[in-house]
GROMACS .gro file of C-alpha atoms in nm:
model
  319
    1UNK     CA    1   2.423  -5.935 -11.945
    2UNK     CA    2   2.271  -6.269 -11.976
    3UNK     CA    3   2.266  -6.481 -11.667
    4UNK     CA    4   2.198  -6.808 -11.573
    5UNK     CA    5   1.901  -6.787 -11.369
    6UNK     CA    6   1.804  -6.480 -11.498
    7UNK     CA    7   1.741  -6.391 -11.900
    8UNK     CA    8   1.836  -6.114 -12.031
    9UNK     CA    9   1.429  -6.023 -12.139
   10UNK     CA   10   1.338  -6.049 -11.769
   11UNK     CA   11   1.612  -5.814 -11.669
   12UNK     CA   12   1.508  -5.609 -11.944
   13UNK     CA   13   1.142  -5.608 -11.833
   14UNK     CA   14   1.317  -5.535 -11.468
   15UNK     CA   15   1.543  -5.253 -11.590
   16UNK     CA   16   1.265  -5.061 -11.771
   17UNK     CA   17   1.005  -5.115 -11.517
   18UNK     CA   18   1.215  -4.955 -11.231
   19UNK     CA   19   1.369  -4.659 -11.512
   20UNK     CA   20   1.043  -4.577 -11.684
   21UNK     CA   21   0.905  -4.283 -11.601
   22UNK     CA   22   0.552  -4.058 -11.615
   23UNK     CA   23   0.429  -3.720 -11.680
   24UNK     CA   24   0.144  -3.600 -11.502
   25UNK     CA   25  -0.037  -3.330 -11.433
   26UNK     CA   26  -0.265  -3.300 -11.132
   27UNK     CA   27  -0.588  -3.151 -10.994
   28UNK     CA   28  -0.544  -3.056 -10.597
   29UNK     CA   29  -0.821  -3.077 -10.384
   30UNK     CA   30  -0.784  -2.857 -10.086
   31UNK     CA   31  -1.027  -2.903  -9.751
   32UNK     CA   32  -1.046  -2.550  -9.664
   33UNK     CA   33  -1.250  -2.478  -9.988
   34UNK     CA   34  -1.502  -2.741  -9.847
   35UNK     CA   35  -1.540  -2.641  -9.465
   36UNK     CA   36  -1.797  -2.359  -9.583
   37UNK     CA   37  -2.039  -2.679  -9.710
   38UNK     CA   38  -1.992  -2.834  -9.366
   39UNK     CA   39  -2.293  -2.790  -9.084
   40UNK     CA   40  -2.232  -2.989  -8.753
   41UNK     CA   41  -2.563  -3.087  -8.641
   42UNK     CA   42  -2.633  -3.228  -8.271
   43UNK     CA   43  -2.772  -3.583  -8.394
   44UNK     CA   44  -2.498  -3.634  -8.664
   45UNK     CA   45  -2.210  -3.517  -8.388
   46UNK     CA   46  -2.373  -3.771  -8.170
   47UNK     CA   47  -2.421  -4.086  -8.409
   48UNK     CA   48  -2.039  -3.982  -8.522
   49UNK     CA   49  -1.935  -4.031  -8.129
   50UNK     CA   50  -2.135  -4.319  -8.106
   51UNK     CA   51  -2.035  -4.463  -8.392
   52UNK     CA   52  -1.624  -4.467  -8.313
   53UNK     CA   53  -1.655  -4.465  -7.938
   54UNK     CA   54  -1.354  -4.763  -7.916
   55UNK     CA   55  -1.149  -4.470  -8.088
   56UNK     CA   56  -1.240  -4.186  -7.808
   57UNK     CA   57  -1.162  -4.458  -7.540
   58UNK     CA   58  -0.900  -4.360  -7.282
   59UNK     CA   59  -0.611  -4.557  -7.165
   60UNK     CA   60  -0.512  -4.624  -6.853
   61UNK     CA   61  -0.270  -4.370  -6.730
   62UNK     CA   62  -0.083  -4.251  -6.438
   63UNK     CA   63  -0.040  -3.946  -6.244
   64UNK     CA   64   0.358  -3.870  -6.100
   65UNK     CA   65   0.541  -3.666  -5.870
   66UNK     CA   66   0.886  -3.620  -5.880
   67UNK     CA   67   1.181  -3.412  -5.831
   68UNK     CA   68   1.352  -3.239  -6.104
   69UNK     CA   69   1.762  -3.245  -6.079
   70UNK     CA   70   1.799  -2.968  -6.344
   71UNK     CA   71   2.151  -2.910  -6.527
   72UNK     CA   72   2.131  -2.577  -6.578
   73UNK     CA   73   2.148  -2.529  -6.140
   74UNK     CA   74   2.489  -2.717  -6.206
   75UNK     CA   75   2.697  -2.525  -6.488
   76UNK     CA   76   2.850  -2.266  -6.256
   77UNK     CA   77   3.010  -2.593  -6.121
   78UNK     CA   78   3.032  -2.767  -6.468
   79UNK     CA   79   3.237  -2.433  -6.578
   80UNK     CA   80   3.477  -2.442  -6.295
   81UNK     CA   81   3.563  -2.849  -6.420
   82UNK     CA   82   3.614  -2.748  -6.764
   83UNK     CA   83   3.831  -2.466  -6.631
   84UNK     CA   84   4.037  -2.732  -6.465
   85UNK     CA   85   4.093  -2.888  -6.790
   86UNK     CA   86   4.510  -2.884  -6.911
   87UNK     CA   87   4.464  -3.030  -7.242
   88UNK     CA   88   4.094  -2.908  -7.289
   89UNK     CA   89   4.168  -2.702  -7.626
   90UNK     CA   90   4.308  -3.037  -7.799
   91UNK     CA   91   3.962  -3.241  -7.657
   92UNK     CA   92   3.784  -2.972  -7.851
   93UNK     CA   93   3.977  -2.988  -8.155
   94UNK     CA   94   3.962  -3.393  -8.156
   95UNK     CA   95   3.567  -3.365  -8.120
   96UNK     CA   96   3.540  -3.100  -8.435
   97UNK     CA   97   3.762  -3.323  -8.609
   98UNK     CA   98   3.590  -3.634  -8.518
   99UNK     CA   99   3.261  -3.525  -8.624
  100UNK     CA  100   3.372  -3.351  -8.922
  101UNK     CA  101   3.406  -2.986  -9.019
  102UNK     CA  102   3.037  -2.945  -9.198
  103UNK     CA  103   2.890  -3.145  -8.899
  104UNK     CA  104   2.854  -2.796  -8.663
  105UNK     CA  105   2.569  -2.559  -8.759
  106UNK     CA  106   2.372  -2.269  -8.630
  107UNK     CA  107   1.932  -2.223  -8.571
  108UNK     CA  108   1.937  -2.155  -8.965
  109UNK     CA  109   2.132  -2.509  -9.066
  110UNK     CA  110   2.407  -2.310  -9.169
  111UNK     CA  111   2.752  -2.501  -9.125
  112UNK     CA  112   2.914  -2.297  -8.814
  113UNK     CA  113   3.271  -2.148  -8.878
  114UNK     CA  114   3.549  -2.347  -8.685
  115UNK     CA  115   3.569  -2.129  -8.397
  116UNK     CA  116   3.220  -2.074  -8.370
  117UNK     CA  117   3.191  -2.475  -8.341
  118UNK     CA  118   3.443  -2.478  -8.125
  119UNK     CA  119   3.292  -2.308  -7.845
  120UNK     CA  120   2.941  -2.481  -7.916
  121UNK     CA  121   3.120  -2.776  -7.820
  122UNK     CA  122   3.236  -2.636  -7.558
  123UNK     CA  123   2.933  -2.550  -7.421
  124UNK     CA  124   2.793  -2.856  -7.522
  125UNK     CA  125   3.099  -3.035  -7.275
  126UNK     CA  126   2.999  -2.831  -7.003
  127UNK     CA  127   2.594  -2.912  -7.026
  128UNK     CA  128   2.712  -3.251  -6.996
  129UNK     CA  129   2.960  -3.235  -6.771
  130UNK     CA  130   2.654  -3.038  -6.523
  131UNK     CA  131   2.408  -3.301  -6.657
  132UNK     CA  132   2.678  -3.554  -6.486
  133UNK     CA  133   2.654  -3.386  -6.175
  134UNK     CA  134   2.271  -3.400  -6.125
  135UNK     CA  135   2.294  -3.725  -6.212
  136UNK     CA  136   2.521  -3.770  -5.915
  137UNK     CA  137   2.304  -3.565  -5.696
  138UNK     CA  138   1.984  -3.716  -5.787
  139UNK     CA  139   2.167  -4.075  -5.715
  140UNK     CA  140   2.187  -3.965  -5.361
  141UNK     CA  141   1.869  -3.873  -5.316
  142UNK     CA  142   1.756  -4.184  -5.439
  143UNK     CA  143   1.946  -4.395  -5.252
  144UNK     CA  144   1.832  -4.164  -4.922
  145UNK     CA  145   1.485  -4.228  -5.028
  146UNK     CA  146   1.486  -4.612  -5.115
  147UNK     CA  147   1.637  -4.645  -4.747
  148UNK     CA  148   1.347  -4.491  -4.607
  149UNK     CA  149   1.087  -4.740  -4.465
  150UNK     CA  150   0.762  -4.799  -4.525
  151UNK     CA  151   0.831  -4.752  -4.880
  152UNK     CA  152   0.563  -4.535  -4.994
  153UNK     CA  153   0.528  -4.339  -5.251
  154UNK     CA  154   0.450  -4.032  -5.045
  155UNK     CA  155   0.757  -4.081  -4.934
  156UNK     CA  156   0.937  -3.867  -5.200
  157UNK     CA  157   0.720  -3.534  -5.118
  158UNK     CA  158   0.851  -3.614  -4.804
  159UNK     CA  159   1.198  -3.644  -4.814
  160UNK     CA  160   1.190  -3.332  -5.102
  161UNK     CA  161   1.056  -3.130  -4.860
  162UNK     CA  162   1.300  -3.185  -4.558
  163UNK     CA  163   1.577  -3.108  -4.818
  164UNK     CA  164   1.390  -2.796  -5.019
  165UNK     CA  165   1.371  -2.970  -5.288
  166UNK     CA  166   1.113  -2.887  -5.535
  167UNK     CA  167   0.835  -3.158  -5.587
  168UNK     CA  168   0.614  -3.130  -5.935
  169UNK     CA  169   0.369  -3.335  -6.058
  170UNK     CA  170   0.266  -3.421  -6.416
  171UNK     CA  171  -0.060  -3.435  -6.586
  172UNK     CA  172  -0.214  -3.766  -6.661
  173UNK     CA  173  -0.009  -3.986  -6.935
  174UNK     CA  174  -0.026  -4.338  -7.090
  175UNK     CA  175   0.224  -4.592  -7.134
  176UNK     CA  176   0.339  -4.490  -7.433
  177UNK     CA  177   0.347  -4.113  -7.436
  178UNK     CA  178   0.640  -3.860  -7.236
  179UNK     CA  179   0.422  -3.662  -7.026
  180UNK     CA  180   0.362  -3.376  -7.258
  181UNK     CA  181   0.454  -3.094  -6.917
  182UNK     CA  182   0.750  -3.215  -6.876
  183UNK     CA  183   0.937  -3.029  -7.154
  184UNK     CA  184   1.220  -3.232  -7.160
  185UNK     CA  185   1.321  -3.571  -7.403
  186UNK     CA  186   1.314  -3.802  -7.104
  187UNK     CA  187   1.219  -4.126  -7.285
  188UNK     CA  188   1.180  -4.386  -7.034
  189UNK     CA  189   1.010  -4.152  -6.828
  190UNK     CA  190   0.650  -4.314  -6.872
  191UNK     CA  191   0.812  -4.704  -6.870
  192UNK     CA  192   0.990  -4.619  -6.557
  193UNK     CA  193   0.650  -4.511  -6.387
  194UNK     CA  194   0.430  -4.752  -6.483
  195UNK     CA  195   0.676  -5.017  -6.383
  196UNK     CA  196   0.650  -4.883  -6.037
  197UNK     CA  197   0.433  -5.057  -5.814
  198UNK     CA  198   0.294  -5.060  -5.417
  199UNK     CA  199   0.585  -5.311  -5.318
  200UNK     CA  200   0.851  -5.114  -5.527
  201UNK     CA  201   0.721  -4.745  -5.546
  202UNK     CA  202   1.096  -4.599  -5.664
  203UNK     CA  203   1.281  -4.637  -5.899
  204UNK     CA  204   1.639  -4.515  -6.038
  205UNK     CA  205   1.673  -4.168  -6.157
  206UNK     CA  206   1.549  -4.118  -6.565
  207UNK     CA  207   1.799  -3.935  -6.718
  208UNK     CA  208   1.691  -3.647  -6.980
  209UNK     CA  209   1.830  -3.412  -7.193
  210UNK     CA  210   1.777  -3.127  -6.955
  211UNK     CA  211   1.764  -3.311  -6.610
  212UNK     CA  212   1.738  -3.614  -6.431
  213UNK     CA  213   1.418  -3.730  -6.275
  214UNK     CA  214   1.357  -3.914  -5.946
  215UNK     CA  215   0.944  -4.024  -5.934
  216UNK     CA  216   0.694  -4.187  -5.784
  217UNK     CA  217   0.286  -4.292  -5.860
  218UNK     CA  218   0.088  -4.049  -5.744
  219UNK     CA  219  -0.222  -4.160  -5.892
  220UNK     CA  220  -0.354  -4.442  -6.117
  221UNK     CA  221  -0.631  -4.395  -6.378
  222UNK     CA  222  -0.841  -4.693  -6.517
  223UNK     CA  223  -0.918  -4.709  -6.864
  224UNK     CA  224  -1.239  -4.529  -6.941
  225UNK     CA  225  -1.458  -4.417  -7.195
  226UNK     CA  226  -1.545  -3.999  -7.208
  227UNK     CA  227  -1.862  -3.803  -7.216
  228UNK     CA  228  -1.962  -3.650  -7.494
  229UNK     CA  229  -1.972  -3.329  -7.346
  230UNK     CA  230  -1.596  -3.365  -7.193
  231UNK     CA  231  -1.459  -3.390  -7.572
  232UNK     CA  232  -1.694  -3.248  -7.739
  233UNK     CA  233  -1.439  -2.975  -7.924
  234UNK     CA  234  -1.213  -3.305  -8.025
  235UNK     CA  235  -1.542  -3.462  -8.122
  236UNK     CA  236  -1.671  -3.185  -8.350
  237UNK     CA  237  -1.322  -3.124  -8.477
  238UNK     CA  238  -1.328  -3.514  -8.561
  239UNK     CA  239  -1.606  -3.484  -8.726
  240UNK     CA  240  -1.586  -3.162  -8.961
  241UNK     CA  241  -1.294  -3.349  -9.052
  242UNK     CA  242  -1.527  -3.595  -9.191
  243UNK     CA  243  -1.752  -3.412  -9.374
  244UNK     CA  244  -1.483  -3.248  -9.498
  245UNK     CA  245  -1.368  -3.546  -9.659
  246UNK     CA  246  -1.702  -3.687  -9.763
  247UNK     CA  247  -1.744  -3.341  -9.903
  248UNK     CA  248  -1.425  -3.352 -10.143
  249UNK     CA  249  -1.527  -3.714 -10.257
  250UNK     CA  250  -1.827  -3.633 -10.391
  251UNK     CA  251  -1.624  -3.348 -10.574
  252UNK     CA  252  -1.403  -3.595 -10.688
  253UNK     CA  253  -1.618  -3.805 -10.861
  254UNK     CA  254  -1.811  -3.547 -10.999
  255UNK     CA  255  -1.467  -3.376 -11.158
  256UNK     CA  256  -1.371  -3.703 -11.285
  257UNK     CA  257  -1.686  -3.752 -11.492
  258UNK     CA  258  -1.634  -3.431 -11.600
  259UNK     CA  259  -1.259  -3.476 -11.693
  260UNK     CA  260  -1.358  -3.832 -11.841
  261UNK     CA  261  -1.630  -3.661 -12.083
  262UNK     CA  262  -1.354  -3.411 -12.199
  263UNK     CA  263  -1.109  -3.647 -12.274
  264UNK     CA  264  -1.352  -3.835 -12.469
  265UNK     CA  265  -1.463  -3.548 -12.640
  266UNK     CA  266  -1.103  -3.499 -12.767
  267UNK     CA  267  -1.007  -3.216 -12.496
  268UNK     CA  268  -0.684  -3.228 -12.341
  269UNK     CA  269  -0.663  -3.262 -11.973
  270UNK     CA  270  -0.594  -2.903 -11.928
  271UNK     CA  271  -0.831  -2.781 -12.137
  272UNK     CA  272  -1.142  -3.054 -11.987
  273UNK     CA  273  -1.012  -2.892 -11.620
  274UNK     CA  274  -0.996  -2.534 -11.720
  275UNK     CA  275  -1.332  -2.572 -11.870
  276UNK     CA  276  -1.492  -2.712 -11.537
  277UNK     CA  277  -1.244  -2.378 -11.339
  278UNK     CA  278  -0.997  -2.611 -11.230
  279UNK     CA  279  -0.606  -2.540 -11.186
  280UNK     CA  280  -0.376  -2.797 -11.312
  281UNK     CA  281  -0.069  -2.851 -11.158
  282UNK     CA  282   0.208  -2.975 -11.397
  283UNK     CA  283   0.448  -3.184 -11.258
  284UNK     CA  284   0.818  -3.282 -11.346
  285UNK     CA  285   0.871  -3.651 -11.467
  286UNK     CA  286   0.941  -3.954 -11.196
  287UNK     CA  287   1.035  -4.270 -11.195
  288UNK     CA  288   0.916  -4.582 -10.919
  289UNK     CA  289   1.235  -4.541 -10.755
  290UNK     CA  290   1.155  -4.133 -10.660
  291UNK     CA  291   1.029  -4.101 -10.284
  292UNK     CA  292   0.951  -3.784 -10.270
  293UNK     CA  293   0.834  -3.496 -10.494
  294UNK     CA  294   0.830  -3.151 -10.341
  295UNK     CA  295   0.494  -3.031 -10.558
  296UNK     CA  296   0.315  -3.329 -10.484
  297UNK     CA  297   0.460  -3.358 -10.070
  298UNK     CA  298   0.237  -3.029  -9.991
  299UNK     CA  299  -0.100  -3.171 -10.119
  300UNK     CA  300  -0.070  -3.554 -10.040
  301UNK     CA  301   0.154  -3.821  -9.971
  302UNK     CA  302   0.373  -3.882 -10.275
  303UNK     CA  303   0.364  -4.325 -10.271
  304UNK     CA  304   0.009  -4.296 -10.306
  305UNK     CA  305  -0.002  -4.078 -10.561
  306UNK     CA  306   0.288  -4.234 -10.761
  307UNK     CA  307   0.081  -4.557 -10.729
  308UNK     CA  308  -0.189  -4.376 -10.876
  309UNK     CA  309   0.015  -4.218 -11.141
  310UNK     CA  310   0.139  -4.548 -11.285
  311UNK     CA  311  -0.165  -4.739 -11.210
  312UNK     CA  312  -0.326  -4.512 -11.483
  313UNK     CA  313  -0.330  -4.527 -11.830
  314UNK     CA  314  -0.147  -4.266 -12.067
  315UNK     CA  315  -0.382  -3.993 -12.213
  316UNK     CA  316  -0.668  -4.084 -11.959
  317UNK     CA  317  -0.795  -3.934 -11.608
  318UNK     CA  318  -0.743  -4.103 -11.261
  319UNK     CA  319  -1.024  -4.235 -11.026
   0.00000   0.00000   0.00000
């Protein structure tokens, strides 16, 4: 329709730009066929480390103890609730409803028949219903702890231990990473414990998915650069990964020119690739509005190689 601040040719040119679409077909470069060509010497592994040390730099990070209130010590208790419960089959049946009938599904993604979802949210009530309750419990022994004076950190090994309470400690994380040994989703775990300081060692409990956490500092770690020698597998692993790549550019190229000399030669793209014992890959026709593209998502990231696909002129081979 013709517009006034747009013309009709411009929303044209828009209309086909966005609807046009490509046929490719594809070479796939893949790195395992390359790591045979790779040999990690000493000096190159060294002027690679050297070379990206800002990138092998450690954070600072922090050390915590802290006591686990775990859910799963609470659903004997959390069953007994839900027991107690008059109108308990109608809560279930406005939660199934409420989240719809397909929204229920077992390990496989398959949608969960209605009784079957029925008692998954059940049991789903009753995880949080004990989740509730260690929440509660660790609240106490918070408060118990915060009361305490000096306020120490060491003060919550302490206190654990007069109760029995178990007392773990994670392994060193940053700011901005869960502590990977705590299998649980307890984001704000890492915030809460690097907002912690000498005046103010404790905090309120972090809730997770599994159990609420009460912590403390045990030990701060300064920013620091590693040895060699202490990352050397992450190091070498960094580095075949480099040769690797450097590897599959120079095969690049020297397919290109190959593919380029075909084509010019007459040869279809096929036929210039199977000549040089390549497999082409032929792919189904997309426009700029696809995101994804299932035979292309396994080899490399699809916006790239749509960019490259349109940036390239019909009947002629890609850089």
């Amino acid at each position: 329709l013709g517009g006034q601040l747009v013309s009709s040719r411009a929303a044209e040119e828009a209309y086909r730009r966005e609807n046009e679409q490509v046929v490719t077909e594809a070479v796939f470069l893949a790195a395992t066929n390359y790591l045979a060509k790779v040999k990690v010497d000493p000096s190159g592994l060294g002027e690679f480390y050297t070379n990206r040390i800002p990138n092998y730099k450690l954070p600072v990070r922090v050390q915590a103890s802290y006591v686990p209130f775990e859910a799963i010590n609470f659903l004997t208790a959390a069953g007994k609730q839900l027991a107690l419960e008059t109108n308990l089959t109608a809560i279930l049946e406005q939660m199934y409803q409420a989240q719809g009938t397909n929204y229920y599904k077992d390990a496989a993604g398959k949608v969960l028949a209605k009784e079957a979802a029925l008692e998954k949210i059940k049991e789903e009530r009753r995880h949080y219903m004990a989740l509730r309750e260690a929440r509660k419990k660790a609240n106490e022994f918070a408060t118990e702890l915060f009361e305490l004076k000096p306020a120490k950190g060491e003060q919550l090994a302490l206190l654990a231990t007069k109760k029995g309470l178990a007392v773990k400690e994670t392994t060193p994380f940053s700011q901005f990473d869960e502590p990977k040994d705590l299998n649980d989703s307890a984001n704000g775990f890492a915030h809460t414990a690097f907002a912690l300081t000498d005046a103010e060692p404790f905090a309120t409990p972090v809730v997770g998915t599994n159990a609420v956490y009460v912590l403390a500092v045990k030990k701060r770690i300064p920013s620091e650069i590693p040895s060699l020698e202490s990352i050397k597998a992450k190091v070498t692993e960094d580095f075949k990964d480099y040769l690797v790549d450097q590897e599959m550019q120079k095969a690049g190229a020297q397919i290109y020119q190959a593919v380029t000399n075909g084509l010019a030669k007459g040869k279809t793209f096929k036929a210039a690739c199977e000549e040089n014992k390549l497999t082409v890959v032929g792919l189904p026709a997309f426009s700029r509005e696809e995101r994804s593209l299932a035979e292309v998502d396994k080899h490399v990231g699809f916006p790239t190689f749509r960019s490259v696909a349109f940036d390239t002129q019909t009947g002629r081979g890609s850089n």
